[in-house]
Amino acid sequence: QVQLVESGGGLVQPGGSLRLSCAASGTIFTINAMGWYRQAPGKERELVAVISSGGTTNSGDSVKGRFTISRDNAKNTVYLQMNSLKPEDTSVYYCNAVLKSTRWDFSKSYWGQGTQVTVSS
């Protein structure tokens, strides 16, 4: 059993900052990639940023230069620092982890419950 618990969402004014956190818990042998995705009403879920176990990152074009992803492997936690927020960043943000529960398992993808980020004046 694996759980991803997100925190840090909320309401912020345009130009402001927020930091999201996502902690993975349960039966975990190793976590490969961790990342953040977002989905606005009526739109498809899109990549925000991902980070490998070795620290390699990739992010969506719309957030490059504004959002930074990082992770603490010892805590099985991934962070998303969001700066210079825009109204179009308003969305539900979902944490994702690709991991193995035991050394014999195939990697599986897990999702958090989502956290709302609203950027509005």
mmCIF file with all atom_site columns, N, CA, C and O in Angstrom, residues 4-5 7 19-25 28 31 34 36 51 69-80 95:
data_model
loop_
_atom_site.group_PDB
_atom_site.id
_atom_site.type_symbol
_atom_site.label_atom_id
_atom_site.label_alt_id
_atom_site.label_comp_id
_atom_site.label_asym_id
_atom_site.label_entity_id
_atom_site.label_seq_id
_atom_site.pdbx_PDB_ins_code
_atom_site.Cartn_x
_atom_site.Cartn_y
_atom_site.Cartn_z
_atom_site.occupancy
_atom_site.B_iso_or_equiv
_atom_site.pdbx_formal_charge
_atom_site.auth_seq_id
_atom_site.auth_comp_id
_atom_site.auth_asym_id
_atom_site.auth_atom_id
_atom_site.pdbx_PDB_model_num
ATOM 1   N N  . LEU A 1 4  ? 0.346  8.938  -1.443  1.00 0.00 ? 4  LEU A N  1
ATOM 2   C CA . LEU A 1 4  ? 0.998  10.213 -1.723  1.00 0.00 ? 4  LEU A CA 1
ATOM 3   C C  . LEU A 1 4  ? 0.126  11.299 -1.119  1.00 0.00 ? 4  LEU A C  1
ATOM 4   O O  . LEU A 1 4  ? -1.050 11.402 -1.459  1.00 0.00 ? 4  LEU A O  1
ATOM 5   N N  . VAL A 1 5  ? 0.702  12.096 -0.255  1.00 0.00 ? 5  VAL A N  1
ATOM 6   C CA . VAL A 1 5  ? -0.054 13.152 0.423   1.00 0.00 ? 5  VAL A CA 1
ATOM 7   C C  . VAL A 1 5  ? 0.542  14.494 0.070   1.00 0.00 ? 5  VAL A C  1
ATOM 8   O O  . VAL A 1 5  ? 1.715  14.761 0.370   1.00 0.00 ? 5  VAL A O  1
ATOM 9   N N  . SER A 1 7  ? 0.493  18.788 0.023   1.00 0.00 ? 7  SER A N  1
ATOM 10  C CA . SER A 1 7  ? 0.150  19.930 0.866   1.00 0.00 ? 7  SER A CA 1
ATOM 11  C C  . SER A 1 7  ? 0.733  21.196 0.240   1.00 0.00 ? 7  SER A C  1
ATOM 12  O O  . SER A 1 7  ? 1.624  21.112 -0.618  1.00 0.00 ? 7  SER A O  1
ATOM 13  N N  . ARG A 1 19 ? 4.654  26.976 -2.326  1.00 0.00 ? 19 ARG A N  1
ATOM 14  C CA . ARG A 1 19 ? 5.489  25.777 -2.348  1.00 0.00 ? 19 ARG A CA 1
ATOM 15  C C  . ARG A 1 19 ? 4.624  24.580 -2.048  1.00 0.00 ? 19 ARG A C  1
ATOM 16  O O  . ARG A 1 19 ? 4.000  24.506 -0.980  1.00 0.00 ? 19 ARG A O  1
ATOM 17  N N  . LEU A 1 20 ? 4.590  23.640 -2.970  1.00 0.00 ? 20 LEU A N  1
ATOM 18  C CA . LEU A 1 20 ? 3.861  22.389 -2.781  1.00 0.00 ? 20 LEU A CA 1
ATOM 19  C C  . LEU A 1 20 ? 4.816  21.303 -2.298  1.00 0.00 ? 20 LEU A C  1
ATOM 20  O O  . LEU A 1 20 ? 5.975  21.268 -2.690  1.00 0.00 ? 20 LEU A O  1
ATOM 21  N N  . SER A 1 21 ? 4.272  20.428 -1.463  1.00 0.00 ? 21 SER A N  1
ATOM 22  C CA . SER A 1 21 ? 5.033  19.268 -0.988  1.00 0.00 ? 21 SER A CA 1
ATOM 23  C C  . SER A 1 21 ? 4.215  18.013 -1.221  1.00 0.00 ? 21 SER A C  1
ATOM 24  O O  . SER A 1 21 ? 2.983  18.054 -1.182  1.00 0.00 ? 21 SER A O  1
ATOM 25  N N  . CYS A 1 22 ? 4.901  16.909 -1.432  1.00 0.00 ? 22 CYS A N  1
ATOM 26  C CA . CYS A 1 22 ? 4.233  15.615 -1.597  1.00 0.00 ? 22 CYS A CA 1
ATOM 27  C C  . CYS A 1 22 ? 5.109  14.544 -0.971  1.00 0.00 ? 22 CYS A C  1
ATOM 28  O O  . CYS A 1 22 ? 6.253  14.357 -1.396  1.00 0.00 ? 22 CYS A O  1
ATOM 29  N N  . ALA A 1 23 ? 4.555  13.874 0.024   1.00 0.00 ? 23 ALA A N  1
ATOM 30  C CA . ALA A 1 23 ? 5.295  12.824 0.716   1.00 0.00 ? 23 ALA A CA 1
ATOM 31  C C  . ALA A 1 23 ? 4.711  11.461 0.367   1.00 0.00 ? 23 ALA A C  1
ATOM 32  O O  . ALA A 1 23 ? 3.493  11.250 0.473   1.00 0.00 ? 23 ALA A O  1
ATOM 33  N N  . ALA A 1 24 ? 5.579  10.558 -0.023  1.00 0.00 ? 24 ALA A N  1
ATOM 34  C CA . ALA A 1 24 ? 5.170  9.174  -0.305  1.00 0.00 ? 24 ALA A CA 1
ATOM 35  C C  . ALA A 1 24 ? 5.415  8.320  0.929   1.00 0.00 ? 24 ALA A C  1
ATOM 36  O O  . ALA A 1 24 ? 6.460  8.437  1.567   1.00 0.00 ? 24 ALA A O  1
ATOM 37  N N  . SER A 1 25 ? 4.440  7.462  1.231   1.00 0.00 ? 25 SER A N  1
ATOM 38  C CA . SER A 1 25 ? 4.580  6.585  2.394   1.00 0.00 ? 25 SER A CA 1
ATOM 39  C C  . SER A 1 25 ? 4.001  5.217  2.074   1.00 0.00 ? 25 SER A C  1
ATOM 40  O O  . SER A 1 25 ? 3.272  5.055  1.105   1.00 0.00 ? 25 SER A O  1
ATOM 41  N N  . ILE A 1 28 ? 7.622  0.889  0.275   1.00 0.00 ? 28 ILE A N  1
ATOM 42  C CA . ILE A 1 28 ? 8.400  1.464  -0.808  1.00 0.00 ? 28 ILE A CA 1
ATOM 43  C C  . ILE A 1 28 ? 9.813  0.898  -0.785  1.00 0.00 ? 28 ILE A C  1
ATOM 44  O O  . ILE A 1 28 ? 10.502 1.015  0.224   1.00 0.00 ? 28 ILE A O  1
ATOM 45  N N  . ILE A 1 31 ? 12.044 4.671  -5.263  1.00 0.00 ? 31 ILE A N  1
ATOM 46  C CA . ILE A 1 31 ? 11.242 5.593  -6.072  1.00 0.00 ? 31 ILE A CA 1
ATOM 47  C C  . ILE A 1 31 ? 12.073 6.049  -7.263  1.00 0.00 ? 31 ILE A C  1
ATOM 48  O O  . ILE A 1 31 ? 13.184 6.550  -7.092  1.00 0.00 ? 31 ILE A O  1
ATOM 49  N N  . MET A 1 34 ? 9.609  11.240 -9.633  1.00 0.00 ? 34 MET A N  1
ATOM 50  C CA . MET A 1 34 ? 8.516  11.921 -8.927  1.00 0.00 ? 34 MET A CA 1
ATOM 51  C C  . MET A 1 34 ? 8.207  13.190 -9.707  1.00 0.00 ? 34 MET A C  1
ATOM 52  O O  . MET A 1 34 ? 9.108  13.778 -10.323 1.00 0.00 ? 34 MET A O  1
ATOM 53  N N  . TRP A 1 36 ? 5.046  16.491 -10.749 1.00 0.00 ? 36 TRP A N  1
ATOM 54  C CA . TRP A 1 36 ? 3.805  17.237 -10.572 1.00 0.00 ? 36 TRP A CA 1
ATOM 55  C C  . TRP A 1 36 ? 3.118  17.411 -11.925 1.00 0.00 ? 36 TRP A C  1
ATOM 56  O O  . TRP A 1 36 ? 3.770  17.722 -12.935 1.00 0.00 ? 36 TRP A O  1
ATOM 57  N N  . ILE A 1 51 ? 11.213 14.869 -11.772 1.00 0.00 ? 51 ILE A N  1
ATOM 58  C CA . ILE A 1 51 ? 12.595 14.749 -11.339 1.00 0.00 ? 51 ILE A CA 1
ATOM 59  C C  . ILE A 1 51 ? 12.914 13.283 -11.120 1.00 0.00 ? 51 ILE A C  1
ATOM 60  O O  . ILE A 1 51 ? 12.127 12.544 -10.526 1.00 0.00 ? 51 ILE A O  1
ATOM 61  N N  . ILE A 1 69 ? 11.414 22.188 -9.349  1.00 0.00 ? 69 ILE A N  1
ATOM 62  C CA . ILE A 1 69 ? 11.108 20.925 -8.665  1.00 0.00 ? 69 ILE A CA 1
ATOM 63  C C  . ILE A 1 69 ? 12.364 20.428 -7.964  1.00 0.00 ? 69 ILE A C  1
ATOM 64  O O  . ILE A 1 69 ? 13.480 20.593 -8.476  1.00 0.00 ? 69 ILE A O  1
ATOM 65  N N  . SER A 1 70 ? 12.172 19.845 -6.789  1.00 0.00 ? 70 SER A N  1
ATOM 66  C CA . SER A 1 70 ? 13.283 19.252 -6.051  1.00 0.00 ? 70 SER A CA 1
ATOM 67  C C  . SER A 1 70 ? 12.749 18.072 -5.250  1.00 0.00 ? 70 SER A C  1
ATOM 68  O O  . SER A 1 70 ? 11.529 17.901 -5.129  1.00 0.00 ? 70 SER A O  1
ATOM 69  N N  . ARG A 1 71 ? 13.643 17.258 -4.724  1.00 0.00 ? 71 ARG A N  1
ATOM 70  C CA . ARG A 1 71 ? 13.191 16.110 -3.935  1.00 0.00 ? 71 ARG A CA 1
ATOM 71  C C  . ARG A 1 71 ? 14.194 15.802 -2.845  1.00 0.00 ? 71 ARG A C  1
ATOM 72  O O  . ARG A 1 71 ? 15.391 16.078 -2.975  1.00 0.00 ? 71 ARG A O  1
ATOM 73  N N  . ASP A 1 72 ? 13.673 15.209 -1.779  1.00 0.00 ? 72 ASP A N  1
ATOM 74  C CA . ASP A 1 72 ? 14.478 14.723 -0.671  1.00 0.00 ? 72 ASP A CA 1
ATOM 75  C C  . ASP A 1 72 ? 14.301 13.213 -0.653  1.00 0.00 ? 72 ASP A C  1
ATOM 76  O O  . ASP A 1 72 ? 13.265 12.715 -0.198  1.00 0.00 ? 72 ASP A O  1
ATOM 77  N N  . ASN A 1 73 ? 15.282 12.497 -1.162  1.00 0.00 ? 73 ASN A N  1
ATOM 78  C CA . ASN A 1 73 ? 15.154 11.043 -1.270  1.00 0.00 ? 73 ASN A CA 1
ATOM 79  C C  . ASN A 1 73 ? 15.034 10.376 0.101   1.00 0.00 ? 73 ASN A C  1
ATOM 80  O O  . ASN A 1 73 ? 14.347 9.359  0.234   1.00 0.00 ? 73 ASN A O  1
ATOM 81  N N  . ALA A 1 74 ? 15.680 10.924 1.094   1.00 0.00 ? 74 ALA A N  1
ATOM 82  C CA . ALA A 1 74 ? 15.623 10.336 2.433   1.00 0.00 ? 74 ALA A CA 1
ATOM 83  C C  . ALA A 1 74 ? 14.219 10.419 3.020   1.00 0.00 ? 74 ALA A C  1
ATOM 84  O O  . ALA A 1 74 ? 13.832 9.590  3.842   1.00 0.00 ? 74 ALA A O  1
ATOM 85  N N  . LYS A 1 75 ? 13.468 11.430 2.597   1.00 0.00 ? 75 LYS A N  1
ATOM 86  C CA . LYS A 1 75 ? 12.108 11.622 3.113   1.00 0.00 ? 75 LYS A CA 1
ATOM 87  C C  . LYS A 1 75 ? 11.040 11.189 2.117   1.00 0.00 ? 75 LYS A C  1
ATOM 88  O O  . LYS A 1 75 ? 9.848  11.362 2.371   1.00 0.00 ? 75 LYS A O  1
ATOM 89  N N  . ASN A 1 76 ? 11.453 10.661 0.960   1.00 0.00 ? 76 ASN A N  1
ATOM 90  C CA . ASN A 1 76 ? 10.489 10.272 -0.089  1.00 0.00 ? 76 ASN A CA 1
ATOM 91  C C  . ASN A 1 76 ? 9.535  11.420 -0.407  1.00 0.00 ? 76 ASN A C  1
ATOM 92  O O  . ASN A 1 76 ? 8.321  11.212 -0.560  1.00 0.00 ? 76 ASN A O  1
ATOM 93  N N  . THR A 1 77 ? 10.081 12.599 -0.496  1.00 0.00 ? 77 THR A N  1
ATOM 94  C CA . THR A 1 77 ? 9.267  13.802 -0.668  1.00 0.00 ? 77 THR A CA 1
ATOM 95  C C  . THR A 1 77 ? 9.750  14.605 -1.869  1.00 0.00 ? 77 THR A C  1
ATOM 96  O O  . THR A 1 77 ? 10.950 14.735 -2.097  1.00 0.00 ? 77 THR A O  1
ATOM 97  N N  . VAL A 1 78 ? 8.766  15.133 -2.605  1.00 0.00 ? 78 VAL A N  1
ATOM 98  C CA . VAL A 1 78 ? 9.058  15.997 -3.740  1.00 0.00 ? 78 VAL A CA 1
ATOM 99  C C  . VAL A 1 78 ? 8.421  17.357 -3.480  1.00 0.00 ? 78 VAL A C  1
ATOM 100 O O  . VAL A 1 78 ? 7.353  17.438 -2.850  1.00 0.00 ? 78 VAL A O  1
ATOM 101 N N  . TYR A 1 79 ? 9.085  18.397 -3.930  1.00 0.00 ? 79 TYR A N  1
ATOM 102 C CA . TYR A 1 79 ? 8.629  19.766 -3.722  1.00 0.00 ? 79 TYR A CA 1
ATOM 103 C C  . TYR A 1 79 ? 8.467  20.470 -5.066  1.00 0.00 ? 79 TYR A C  1
ATOM 104 O O  . TYR A 1 79 ? 9.148  20.147 -6.038  1.00 0.00 ? 79 TYR A O  1
ATOM 105 N N  . LEU A 1 80 ? 7.581  21.456 -5.079  1.00 0.00 ? 80 LEU A N  1
ATOM 106 C CA . LEU A 1 80 ? 7.442  22.311 -6.248  1.00 0.00 ? 80 LEU A CA 1
ATOM 107 C C  . LEU A 1 80 ? 7.385  23.754 -5.766  1.00 0.00 ? 80 LEU A C  1
ATOM 108 O O  . LEU A 1 80 ? 6.411  24.157 -5.126  1.00 0.00 ? 80 LEU A O  1
ATOM 109 N N  . CYS A 1 95 ? 0.386  15.150 -7.488  1.00 0.00 ? 95 CYS A N  1
ATOM 110 C CA . CYS A 1 95 ? 1.695  14.547 -7.321  1.00 0.00 ? 95 CYS A CA 1
ATOM 111 C C  . CYS A 1 95 ? 1.683  13.148 -7.931  1.00 0.00 ? 95 CYS A C  1
ATOM 112 O O  . CYS A 1 95 ? 0.687  12.425 -7.849  1.00 0.00 ? 95 CYS A O  1
#
